mmCIF file of C-alpha atoms and ligand atoms in Angstrom:
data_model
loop_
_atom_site.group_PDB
_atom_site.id
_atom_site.type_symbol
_atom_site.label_atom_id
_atom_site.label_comp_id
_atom_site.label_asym_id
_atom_site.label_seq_id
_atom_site.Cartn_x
_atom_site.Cartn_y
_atom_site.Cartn_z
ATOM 1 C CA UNK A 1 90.473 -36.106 -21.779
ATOM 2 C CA UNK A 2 93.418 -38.542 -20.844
ATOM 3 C CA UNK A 3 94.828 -37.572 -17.757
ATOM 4 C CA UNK A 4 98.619 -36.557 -18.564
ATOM 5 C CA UNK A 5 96.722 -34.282 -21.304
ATOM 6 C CA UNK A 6 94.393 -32.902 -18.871
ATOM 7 C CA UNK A 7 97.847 -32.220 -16.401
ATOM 8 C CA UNK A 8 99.663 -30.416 -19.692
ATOM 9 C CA UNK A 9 96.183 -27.645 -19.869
ATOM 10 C CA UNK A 10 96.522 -27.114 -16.140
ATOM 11 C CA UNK A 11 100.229 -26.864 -15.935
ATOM 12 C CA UNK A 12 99.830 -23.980 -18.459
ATOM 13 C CA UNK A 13 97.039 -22.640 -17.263
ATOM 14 C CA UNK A 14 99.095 -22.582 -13.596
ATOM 15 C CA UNK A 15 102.163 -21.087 -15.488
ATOM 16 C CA UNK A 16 100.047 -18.109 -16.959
ATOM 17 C CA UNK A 17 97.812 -17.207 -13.775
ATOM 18 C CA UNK A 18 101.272 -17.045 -11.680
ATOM 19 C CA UNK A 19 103.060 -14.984 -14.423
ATOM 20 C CA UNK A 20 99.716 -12.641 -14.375
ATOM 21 C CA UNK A 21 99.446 -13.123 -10.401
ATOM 22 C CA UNK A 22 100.637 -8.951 -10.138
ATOM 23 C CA UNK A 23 100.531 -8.682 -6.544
ATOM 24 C CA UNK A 24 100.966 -11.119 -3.561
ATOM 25 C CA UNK A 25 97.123 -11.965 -3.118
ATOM 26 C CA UNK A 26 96.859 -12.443 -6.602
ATOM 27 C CA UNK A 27 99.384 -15.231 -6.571
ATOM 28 C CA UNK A 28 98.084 -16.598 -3.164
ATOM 29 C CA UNK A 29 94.838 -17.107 -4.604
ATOM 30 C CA UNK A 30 96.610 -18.915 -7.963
ATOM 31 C CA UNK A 31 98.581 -20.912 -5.299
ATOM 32 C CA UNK A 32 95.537 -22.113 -3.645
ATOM 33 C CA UNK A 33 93.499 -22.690 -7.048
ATOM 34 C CA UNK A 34 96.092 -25.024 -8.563
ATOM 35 C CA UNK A 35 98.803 -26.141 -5.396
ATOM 36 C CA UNK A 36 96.515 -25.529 -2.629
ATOM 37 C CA UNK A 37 95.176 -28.536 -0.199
ATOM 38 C CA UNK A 38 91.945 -29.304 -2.583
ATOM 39 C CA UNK A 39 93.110 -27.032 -5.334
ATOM 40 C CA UNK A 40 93.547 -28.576 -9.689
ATOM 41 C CA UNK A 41 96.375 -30.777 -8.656
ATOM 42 C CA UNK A 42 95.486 -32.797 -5.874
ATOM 43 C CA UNK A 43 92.232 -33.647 -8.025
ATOM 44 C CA UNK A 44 94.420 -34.768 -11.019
ATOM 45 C CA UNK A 45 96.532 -36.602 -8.071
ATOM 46 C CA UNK A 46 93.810 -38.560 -6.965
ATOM 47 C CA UNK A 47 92.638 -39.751 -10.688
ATOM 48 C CA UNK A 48 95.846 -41.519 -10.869
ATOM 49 C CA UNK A 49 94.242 -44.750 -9.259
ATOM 50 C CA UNK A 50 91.865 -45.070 -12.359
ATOM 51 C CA UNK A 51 95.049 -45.046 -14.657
ATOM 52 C CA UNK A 52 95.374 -49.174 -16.210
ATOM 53 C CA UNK A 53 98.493 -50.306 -14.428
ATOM 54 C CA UNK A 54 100.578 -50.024 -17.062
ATOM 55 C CA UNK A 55 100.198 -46.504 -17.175
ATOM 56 C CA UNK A 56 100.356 -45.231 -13.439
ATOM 57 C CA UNK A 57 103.733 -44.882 -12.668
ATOM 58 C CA UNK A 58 104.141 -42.612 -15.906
ATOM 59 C CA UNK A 59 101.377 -40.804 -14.661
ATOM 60 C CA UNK A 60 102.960 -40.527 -11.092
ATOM 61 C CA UNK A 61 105.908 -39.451 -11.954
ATOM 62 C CA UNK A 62 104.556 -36.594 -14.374
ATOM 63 C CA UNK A 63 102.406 -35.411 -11.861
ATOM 64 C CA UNK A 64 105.173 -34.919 -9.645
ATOM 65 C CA UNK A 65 107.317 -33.384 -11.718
ATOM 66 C CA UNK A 66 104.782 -30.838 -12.584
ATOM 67 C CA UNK A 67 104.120 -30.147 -9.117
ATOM 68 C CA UNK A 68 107.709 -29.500 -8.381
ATOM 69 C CA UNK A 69 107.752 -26.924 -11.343
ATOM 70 C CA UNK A 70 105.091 -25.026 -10.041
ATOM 71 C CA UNK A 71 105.903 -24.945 -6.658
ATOM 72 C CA UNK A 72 109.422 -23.563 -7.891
ATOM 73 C CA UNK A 73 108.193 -20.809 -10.092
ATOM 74 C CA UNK A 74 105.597 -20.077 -7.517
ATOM 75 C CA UNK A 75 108.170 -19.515 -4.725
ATOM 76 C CA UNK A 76 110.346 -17.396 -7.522
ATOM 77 C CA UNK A 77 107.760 -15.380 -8.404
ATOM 78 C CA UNK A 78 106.588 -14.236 -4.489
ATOM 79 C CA UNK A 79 110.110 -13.460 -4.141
ATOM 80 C CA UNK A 80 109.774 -11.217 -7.066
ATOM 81 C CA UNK A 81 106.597 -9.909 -6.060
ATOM 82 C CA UNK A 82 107.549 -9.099 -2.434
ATOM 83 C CA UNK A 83 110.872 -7.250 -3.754
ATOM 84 C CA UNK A 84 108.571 -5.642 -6.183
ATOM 85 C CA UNK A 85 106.630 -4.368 -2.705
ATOM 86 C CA UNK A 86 109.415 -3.264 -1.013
ATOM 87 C CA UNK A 87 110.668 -0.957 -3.641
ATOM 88 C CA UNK A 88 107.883 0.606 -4.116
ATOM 89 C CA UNK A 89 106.881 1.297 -0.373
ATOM 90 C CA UNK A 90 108.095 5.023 0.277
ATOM 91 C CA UNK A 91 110.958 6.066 1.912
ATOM 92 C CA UNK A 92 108.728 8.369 4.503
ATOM 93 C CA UNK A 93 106.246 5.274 6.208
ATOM 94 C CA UNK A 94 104.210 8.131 8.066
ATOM 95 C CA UNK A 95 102.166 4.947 9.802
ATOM 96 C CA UNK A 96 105.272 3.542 11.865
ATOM 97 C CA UNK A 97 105.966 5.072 15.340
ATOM 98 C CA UNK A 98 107.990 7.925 15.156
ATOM 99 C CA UNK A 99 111.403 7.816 16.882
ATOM 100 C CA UNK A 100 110.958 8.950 20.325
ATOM 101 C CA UNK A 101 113.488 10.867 22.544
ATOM 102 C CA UNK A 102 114.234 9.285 25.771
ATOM 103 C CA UNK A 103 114.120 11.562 28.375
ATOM 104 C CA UNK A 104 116.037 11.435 31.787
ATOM 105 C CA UNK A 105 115.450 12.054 34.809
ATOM 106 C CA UNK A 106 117.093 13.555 38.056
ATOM 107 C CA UNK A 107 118.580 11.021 40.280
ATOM 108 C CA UNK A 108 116.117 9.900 43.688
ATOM 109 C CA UNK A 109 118.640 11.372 45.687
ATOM 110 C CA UNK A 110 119.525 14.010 43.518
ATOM 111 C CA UNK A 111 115.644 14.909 43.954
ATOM 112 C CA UNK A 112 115.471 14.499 47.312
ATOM 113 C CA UNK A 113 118.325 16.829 47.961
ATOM 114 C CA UNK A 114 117.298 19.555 45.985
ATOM 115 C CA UNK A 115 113.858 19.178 47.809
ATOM 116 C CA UNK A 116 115.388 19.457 51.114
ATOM 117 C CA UNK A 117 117.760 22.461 50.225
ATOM 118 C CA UNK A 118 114.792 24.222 48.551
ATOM 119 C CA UNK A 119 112.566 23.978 51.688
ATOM 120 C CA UNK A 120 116.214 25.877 53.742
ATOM 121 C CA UNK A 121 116.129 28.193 51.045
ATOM 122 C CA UNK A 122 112.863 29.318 51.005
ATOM 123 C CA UNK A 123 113.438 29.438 55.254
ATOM 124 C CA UNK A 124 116.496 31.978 54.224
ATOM 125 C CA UNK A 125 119.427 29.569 54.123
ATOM 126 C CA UNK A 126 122.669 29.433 51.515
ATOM 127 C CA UNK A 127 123.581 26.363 50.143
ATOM 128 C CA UNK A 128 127.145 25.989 50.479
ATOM 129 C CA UNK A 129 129.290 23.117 49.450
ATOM 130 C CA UNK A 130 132.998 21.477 50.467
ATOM 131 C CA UNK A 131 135.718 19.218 49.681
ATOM 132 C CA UNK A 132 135.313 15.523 50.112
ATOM 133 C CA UNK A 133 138.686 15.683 50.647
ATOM 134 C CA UNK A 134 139.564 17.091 53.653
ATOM 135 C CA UNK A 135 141.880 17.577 56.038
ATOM 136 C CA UNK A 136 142.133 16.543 59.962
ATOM 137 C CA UNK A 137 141.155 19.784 61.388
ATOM 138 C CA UNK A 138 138.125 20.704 59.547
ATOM 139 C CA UNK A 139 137.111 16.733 60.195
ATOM 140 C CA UNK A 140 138.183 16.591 63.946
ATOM 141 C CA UNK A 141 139.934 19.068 65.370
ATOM 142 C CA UNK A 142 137.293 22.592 64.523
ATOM 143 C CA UNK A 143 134.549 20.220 65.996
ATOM 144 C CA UNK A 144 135.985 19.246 69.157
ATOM 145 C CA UNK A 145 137.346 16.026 68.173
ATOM 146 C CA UNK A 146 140.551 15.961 69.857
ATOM 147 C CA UNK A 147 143.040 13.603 68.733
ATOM 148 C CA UNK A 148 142.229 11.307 71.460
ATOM 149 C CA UNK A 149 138.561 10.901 70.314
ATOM 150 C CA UNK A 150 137.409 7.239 69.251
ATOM 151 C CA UNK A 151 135.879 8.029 66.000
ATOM 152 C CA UNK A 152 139.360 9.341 64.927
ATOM 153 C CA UNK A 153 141.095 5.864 64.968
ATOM 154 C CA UNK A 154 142.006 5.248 61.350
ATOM 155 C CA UNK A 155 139.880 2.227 61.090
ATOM 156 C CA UNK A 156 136.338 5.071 61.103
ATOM 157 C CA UNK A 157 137.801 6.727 58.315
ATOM 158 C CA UNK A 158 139.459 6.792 54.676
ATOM 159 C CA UNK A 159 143.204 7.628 55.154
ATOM 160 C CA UNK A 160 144.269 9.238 52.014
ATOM 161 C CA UNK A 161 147.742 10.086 53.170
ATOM 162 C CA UNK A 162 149.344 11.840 56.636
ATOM 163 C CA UNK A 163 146.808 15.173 56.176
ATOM 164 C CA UNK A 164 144.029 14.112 54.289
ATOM 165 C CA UNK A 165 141.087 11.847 54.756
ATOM 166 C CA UNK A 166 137.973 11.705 52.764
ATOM 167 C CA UNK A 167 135.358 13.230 55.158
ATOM 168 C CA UNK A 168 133.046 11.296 57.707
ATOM 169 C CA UNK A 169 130.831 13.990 57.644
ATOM 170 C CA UNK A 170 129.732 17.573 56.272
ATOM 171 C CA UNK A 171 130.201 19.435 59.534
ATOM 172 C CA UNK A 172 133.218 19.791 58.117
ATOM 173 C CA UNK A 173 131.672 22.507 55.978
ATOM 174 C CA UNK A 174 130.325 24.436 59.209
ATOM 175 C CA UNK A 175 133.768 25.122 59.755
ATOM 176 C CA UNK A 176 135.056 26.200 56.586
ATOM 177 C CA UNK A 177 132.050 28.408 56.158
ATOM 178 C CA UNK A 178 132.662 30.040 59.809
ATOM 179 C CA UNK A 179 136.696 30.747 59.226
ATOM 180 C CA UNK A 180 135.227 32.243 55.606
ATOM 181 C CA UNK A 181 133.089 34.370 57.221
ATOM 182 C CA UNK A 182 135.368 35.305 60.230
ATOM 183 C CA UNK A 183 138.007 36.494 57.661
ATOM 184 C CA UNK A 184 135.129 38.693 55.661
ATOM 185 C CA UNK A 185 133.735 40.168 58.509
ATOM 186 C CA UNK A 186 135.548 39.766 62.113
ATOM 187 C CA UNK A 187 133.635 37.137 64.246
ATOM 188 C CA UNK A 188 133.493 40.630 66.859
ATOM 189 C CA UNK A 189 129.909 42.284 67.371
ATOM 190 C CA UNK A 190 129.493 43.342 63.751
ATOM 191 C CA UNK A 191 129.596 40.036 62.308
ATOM 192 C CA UNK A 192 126.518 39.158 60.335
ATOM 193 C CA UNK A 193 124.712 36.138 60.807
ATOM 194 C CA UNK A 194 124.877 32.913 59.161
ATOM 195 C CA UNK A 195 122.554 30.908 57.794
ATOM 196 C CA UNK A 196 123.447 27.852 55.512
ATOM 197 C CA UNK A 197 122.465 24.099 54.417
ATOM 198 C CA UNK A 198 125.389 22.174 53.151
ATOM 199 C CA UNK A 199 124.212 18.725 51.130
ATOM 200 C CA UNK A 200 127.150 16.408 49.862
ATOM 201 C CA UNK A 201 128.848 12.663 50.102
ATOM 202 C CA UNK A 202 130.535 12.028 53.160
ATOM 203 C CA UNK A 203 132.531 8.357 53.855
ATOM 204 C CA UNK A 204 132.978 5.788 56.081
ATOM 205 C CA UNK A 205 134.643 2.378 55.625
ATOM 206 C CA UNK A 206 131.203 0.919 56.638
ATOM 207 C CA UNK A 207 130.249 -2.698 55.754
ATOM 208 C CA UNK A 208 127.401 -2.117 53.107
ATOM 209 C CA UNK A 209 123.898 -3.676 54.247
ATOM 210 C CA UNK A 210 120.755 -2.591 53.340
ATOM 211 C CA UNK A 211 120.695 0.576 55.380
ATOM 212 C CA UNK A 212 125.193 1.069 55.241
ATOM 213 C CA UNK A 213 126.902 1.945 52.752
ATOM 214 C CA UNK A 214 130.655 3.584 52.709
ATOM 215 C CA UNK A 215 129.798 6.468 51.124
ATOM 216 C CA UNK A 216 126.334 8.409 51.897
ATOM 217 C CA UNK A 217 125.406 11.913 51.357
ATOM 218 C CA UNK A 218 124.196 14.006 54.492
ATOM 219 C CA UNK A 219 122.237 17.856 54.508
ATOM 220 C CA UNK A 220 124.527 19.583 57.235
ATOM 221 C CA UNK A 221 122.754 22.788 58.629
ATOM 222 C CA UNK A 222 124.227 25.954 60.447
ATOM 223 C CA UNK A 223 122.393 29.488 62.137
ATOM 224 C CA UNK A 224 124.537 31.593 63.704
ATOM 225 C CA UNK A 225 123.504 35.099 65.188
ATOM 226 C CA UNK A 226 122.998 36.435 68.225
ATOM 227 C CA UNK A 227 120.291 35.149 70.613
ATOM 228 C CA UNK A 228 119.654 32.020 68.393
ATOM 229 C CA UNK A 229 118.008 29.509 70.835
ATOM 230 C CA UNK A 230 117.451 25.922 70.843
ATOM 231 C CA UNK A 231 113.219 26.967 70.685
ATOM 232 C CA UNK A 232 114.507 28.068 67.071
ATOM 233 C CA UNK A 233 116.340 24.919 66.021
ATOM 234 C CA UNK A 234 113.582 22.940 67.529
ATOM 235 C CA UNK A 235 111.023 25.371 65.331
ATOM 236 C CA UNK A 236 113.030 25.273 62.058
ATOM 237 C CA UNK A 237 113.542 21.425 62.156
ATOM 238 C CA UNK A 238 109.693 20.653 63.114
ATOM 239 C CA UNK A 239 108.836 22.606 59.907
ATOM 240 C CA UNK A 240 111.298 20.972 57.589
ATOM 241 C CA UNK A 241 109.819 17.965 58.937
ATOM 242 C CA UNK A 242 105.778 18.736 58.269
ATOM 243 C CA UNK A 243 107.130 19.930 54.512
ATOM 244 C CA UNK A 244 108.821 16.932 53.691
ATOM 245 C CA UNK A 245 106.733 14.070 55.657
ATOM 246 C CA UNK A 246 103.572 16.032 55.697
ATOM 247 C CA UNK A 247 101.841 18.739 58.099
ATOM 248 C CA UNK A 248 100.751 16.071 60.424
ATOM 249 C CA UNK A 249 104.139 14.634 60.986
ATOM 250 C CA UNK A 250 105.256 15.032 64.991
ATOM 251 C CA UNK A 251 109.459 15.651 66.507
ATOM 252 C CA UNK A 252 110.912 14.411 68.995
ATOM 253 C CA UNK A 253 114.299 15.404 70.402
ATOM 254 C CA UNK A 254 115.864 13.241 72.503
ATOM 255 C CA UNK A 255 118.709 14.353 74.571
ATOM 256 C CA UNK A 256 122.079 13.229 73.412
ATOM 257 C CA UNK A 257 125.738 13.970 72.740
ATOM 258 C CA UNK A 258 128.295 15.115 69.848
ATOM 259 C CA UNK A 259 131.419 16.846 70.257
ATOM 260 C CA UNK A 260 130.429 19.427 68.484
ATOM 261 C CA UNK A 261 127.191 21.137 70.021
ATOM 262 C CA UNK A 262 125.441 21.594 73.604
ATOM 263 C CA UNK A 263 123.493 20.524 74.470
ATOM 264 C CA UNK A 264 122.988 18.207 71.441
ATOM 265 C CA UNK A 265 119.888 15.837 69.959
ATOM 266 C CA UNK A 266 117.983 13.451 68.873
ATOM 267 C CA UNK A 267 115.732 13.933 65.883
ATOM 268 C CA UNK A 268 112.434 11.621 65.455
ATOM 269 C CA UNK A 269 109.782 11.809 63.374
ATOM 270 C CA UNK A 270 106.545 10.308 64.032
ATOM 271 C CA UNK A 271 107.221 6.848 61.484
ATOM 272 C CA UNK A 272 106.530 8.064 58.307
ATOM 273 C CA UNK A 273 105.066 4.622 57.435
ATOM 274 C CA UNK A 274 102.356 3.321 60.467
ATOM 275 C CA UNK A 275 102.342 7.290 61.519
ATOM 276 C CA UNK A 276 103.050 6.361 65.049
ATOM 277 C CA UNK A 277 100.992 3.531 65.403
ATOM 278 C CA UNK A 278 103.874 0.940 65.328
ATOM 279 C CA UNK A 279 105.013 -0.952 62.455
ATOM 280 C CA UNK A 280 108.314 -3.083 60.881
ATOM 281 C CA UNK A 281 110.041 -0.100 59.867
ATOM 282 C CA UNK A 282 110.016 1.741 63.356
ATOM 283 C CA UNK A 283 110.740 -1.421 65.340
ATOM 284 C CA UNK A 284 106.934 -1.112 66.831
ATOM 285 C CA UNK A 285 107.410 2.140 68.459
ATOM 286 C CA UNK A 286 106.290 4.585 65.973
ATOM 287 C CA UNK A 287 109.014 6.750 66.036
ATOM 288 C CA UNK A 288 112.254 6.848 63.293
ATOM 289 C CA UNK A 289 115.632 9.166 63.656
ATOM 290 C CA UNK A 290 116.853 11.083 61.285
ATOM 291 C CA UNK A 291 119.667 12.811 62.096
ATOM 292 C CA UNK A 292 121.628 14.786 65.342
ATOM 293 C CA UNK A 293 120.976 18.711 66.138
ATOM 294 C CA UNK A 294 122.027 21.361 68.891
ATOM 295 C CA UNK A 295 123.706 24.072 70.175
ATOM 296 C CA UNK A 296 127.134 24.777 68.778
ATOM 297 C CA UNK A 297 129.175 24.679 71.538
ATOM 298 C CA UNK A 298 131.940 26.732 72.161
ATOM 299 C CA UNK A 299 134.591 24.966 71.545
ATOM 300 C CA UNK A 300 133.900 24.943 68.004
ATOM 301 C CA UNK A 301 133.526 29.061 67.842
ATOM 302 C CA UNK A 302 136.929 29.234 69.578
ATOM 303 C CA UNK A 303 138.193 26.946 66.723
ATOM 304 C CA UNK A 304 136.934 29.848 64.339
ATOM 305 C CA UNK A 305 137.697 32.912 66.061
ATOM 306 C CA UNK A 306 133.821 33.813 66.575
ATOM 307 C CA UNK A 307 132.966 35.623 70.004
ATOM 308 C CA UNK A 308 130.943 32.675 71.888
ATOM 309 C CA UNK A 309 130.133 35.556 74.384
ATOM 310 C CA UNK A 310 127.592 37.705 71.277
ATOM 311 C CA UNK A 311 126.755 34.703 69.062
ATOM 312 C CA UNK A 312 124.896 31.567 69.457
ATOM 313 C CA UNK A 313 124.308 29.017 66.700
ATOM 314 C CA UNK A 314 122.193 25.833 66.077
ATOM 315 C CA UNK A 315 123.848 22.887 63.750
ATOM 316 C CA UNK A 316 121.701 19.409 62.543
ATOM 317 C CA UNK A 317 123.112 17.145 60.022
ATOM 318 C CA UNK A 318 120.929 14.770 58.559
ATOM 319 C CA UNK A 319 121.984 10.944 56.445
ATOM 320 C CA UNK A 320 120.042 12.231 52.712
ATOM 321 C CA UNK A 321 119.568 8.257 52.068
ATOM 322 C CA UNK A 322 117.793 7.585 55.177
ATOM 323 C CA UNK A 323 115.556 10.409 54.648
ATOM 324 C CA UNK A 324 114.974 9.730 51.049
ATOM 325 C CA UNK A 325 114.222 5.890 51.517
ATOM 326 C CA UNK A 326 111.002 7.101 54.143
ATOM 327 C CA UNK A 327 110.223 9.856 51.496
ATOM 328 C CA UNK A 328 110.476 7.549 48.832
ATOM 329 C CA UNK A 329 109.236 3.900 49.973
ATOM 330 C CA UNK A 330 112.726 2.604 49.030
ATOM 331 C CA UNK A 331 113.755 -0.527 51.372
ATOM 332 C CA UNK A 332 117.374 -0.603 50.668
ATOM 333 C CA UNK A 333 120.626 1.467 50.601
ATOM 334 C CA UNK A 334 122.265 -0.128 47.971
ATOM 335 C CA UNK A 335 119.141 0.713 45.320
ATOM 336 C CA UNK A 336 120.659 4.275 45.077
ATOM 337 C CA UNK A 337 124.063 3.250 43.752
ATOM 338 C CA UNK A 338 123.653 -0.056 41.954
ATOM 339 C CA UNK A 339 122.525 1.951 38.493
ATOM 340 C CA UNK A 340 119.945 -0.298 38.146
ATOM 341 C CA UNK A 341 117.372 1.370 35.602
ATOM 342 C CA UNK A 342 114.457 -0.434 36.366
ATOM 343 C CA UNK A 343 114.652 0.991 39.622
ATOM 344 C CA UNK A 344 116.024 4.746 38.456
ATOM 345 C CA UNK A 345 113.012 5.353 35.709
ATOM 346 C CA UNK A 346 110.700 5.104 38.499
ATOM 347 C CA UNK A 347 111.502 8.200 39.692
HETATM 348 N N1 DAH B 401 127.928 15.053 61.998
HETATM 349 C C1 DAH B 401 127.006 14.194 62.709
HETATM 350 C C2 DAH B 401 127.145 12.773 62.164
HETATM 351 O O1 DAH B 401 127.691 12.598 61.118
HETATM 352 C C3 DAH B 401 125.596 14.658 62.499
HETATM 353 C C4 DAH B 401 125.356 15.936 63.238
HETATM 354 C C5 DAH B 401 124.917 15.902 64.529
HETATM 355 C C6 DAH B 401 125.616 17.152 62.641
HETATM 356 C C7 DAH B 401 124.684 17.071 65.227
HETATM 357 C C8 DAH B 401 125.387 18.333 63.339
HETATM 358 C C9 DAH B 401 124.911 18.254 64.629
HETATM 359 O O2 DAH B 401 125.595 19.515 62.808
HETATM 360 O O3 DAH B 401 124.690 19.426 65.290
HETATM 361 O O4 DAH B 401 126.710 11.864 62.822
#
């Protein structure tokens, strides 16, 4: 058969086998028989050489044209087909991944503050909270921070205005908690004892580095009764420090000084990290601090109106960051506020 005849039986047979072609493989495997790489066409293609001269470029040109045709009404029809697909497909695809609900997660911090309270509570201490607002006396004055002290020059703490400043620390709360309890009770022999954790944000206009920030969160602690002794702050504190860091963790007090107790303290831990035997973290000498303790000295009861003569009290107050980077592993300050959820969802 001549050629361009031969072209006219396969063009129709192309045009029929697409139009029949009912679902996308179908008209794939039509595609390849006739378009494809070695498919109908490409042989007629090739047979154009033994056209006589005279009739090749008729021959070319028809060729072409019929390719063109097909490739158009093969393209129309997989648009067809693949619309035809999609309406059918159900609404309900019970194959796909179902839509899951993100679930969140308590803040580090937030963690490691409820696991420090609940190791108080389960020793018999309230959590009690207080204003980050506060004024001068429950900051400085109560806690035997006259107004000569250093730490109250204005450039240690947020001025708000000429009463309030945002607190540097929550010892503040040992105070309000005291004149609470001195108004319920008397601070005379019948006053009951006291017995409270206070965690919360505290402030300092402290350049931020990787372990300062101006606003960090501390765990303030307070016993008052009569014949507390320093053997019982030293007892309570070694435990909180075996269920946090774990039972073989060691204390150390070392003797020091705040206004506010006496004698006052030192905390170390054996480092958390090398357990004693020396490492980055503890500067080599296996030992970190985590916060001040002692005696509340009576001063601070006179500032109350609690009998320093019956009662005796121990106070600590710990930085919550510092404590929760060792808990954690973290190795910088900053982590906890920056909102970063890469870092948050690992927690
Ligand atoms: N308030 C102290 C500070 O911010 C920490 C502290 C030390 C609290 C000794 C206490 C304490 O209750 O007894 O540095």
């Amino acid at each position: 058969m001549a050629l361009l005849d031969e072209l006219e039986v396969l063009r129709t047979a192309a045009l029929n086998d697409f139009g029949a072609a009912h679902a996308p493989e179908l008209l794939e495997q039509a595609r390849v028989e006739y378009l494809g790489r070695s498919g109908k066409l490409k042989v007629l293609m090739a047979r154009i050489r033994e056209e006589p001269p005279a009739g090749k470029k008729q021959a070319g040109q028809r060729l072409n044209a019929v390719k063109a045709e097909l490739e158009r009404i093969w393209e129309e029809r997989k648009l067809a087909l693949a619309a035809a697909v999609r309406a059918a497909a159900p609404l309900f695809d019970p194959s796909l991944p179902g839509l899951t609900q993100d679930r969140g997660s308590l803040h580090p911090l937030t963690q490691a503050m409820d696991n420090f309270t609940g190791i108080f509570e389960r020793l018999g201490f309230t959590i009690r909270y207080g204003p980050e607002i506060e004024d001068v006396f429950h900051n400085f004055d109560a806690l035997n921070m006259p107004d000569d002290h250093p730490v109250r020059d204005q450039a240690d703490t947020f001025v708000l205005d000429s009463r309030s400043i945002l607190r540097s620390q929550t010892s503040t709360v040992q105070i309000r908690v005291m004149e609470e309890h001195v108004r319920e009770y008397g601070g005379g022999a019948d006053m009951p004892p006291i017995r409270i954790v206070s965690p919360g944000r505290t402030y300092r206009p402290d350049a931020v580095d990787a372990t300062h920030h101006y606003s960090f969160s501390q765990i303030e602690g307070l016993a008052v009764d009569k014949k507390v002794a320093f053997s019982d702050l030293k007892g309570f504190l070694a435990l909180f420090a075996r269920e946090t860091f774990g039972p073989d963790t060691a204390t150390r007090f070392r003797p020091s000084f705040f206004p506010f107790t006496e004698p006052s303290a030192e905390l170390d831990i054996s480092c958390v990290f090398c357990r004693g035997g020396g490492c980055r973290v503890c500067k080599q000498g296996g030992w970190v601090e985590i916060g001040g303790c002692g005696m509340v000295d009576p001063n601070v009861f006179r500032a109350v109106g609690i009998d320093g003569e019956l009662f005796t009290g121990f106070a600590f107050g710990f930085g919550i960051e510092r404590l929760a980077m060792f808990m954690l592993g973290i190795d910088d300050i900053r982590r906890f506020t920056e909102n970063d959820l890469r870092f948050l969802g690992q927690f």
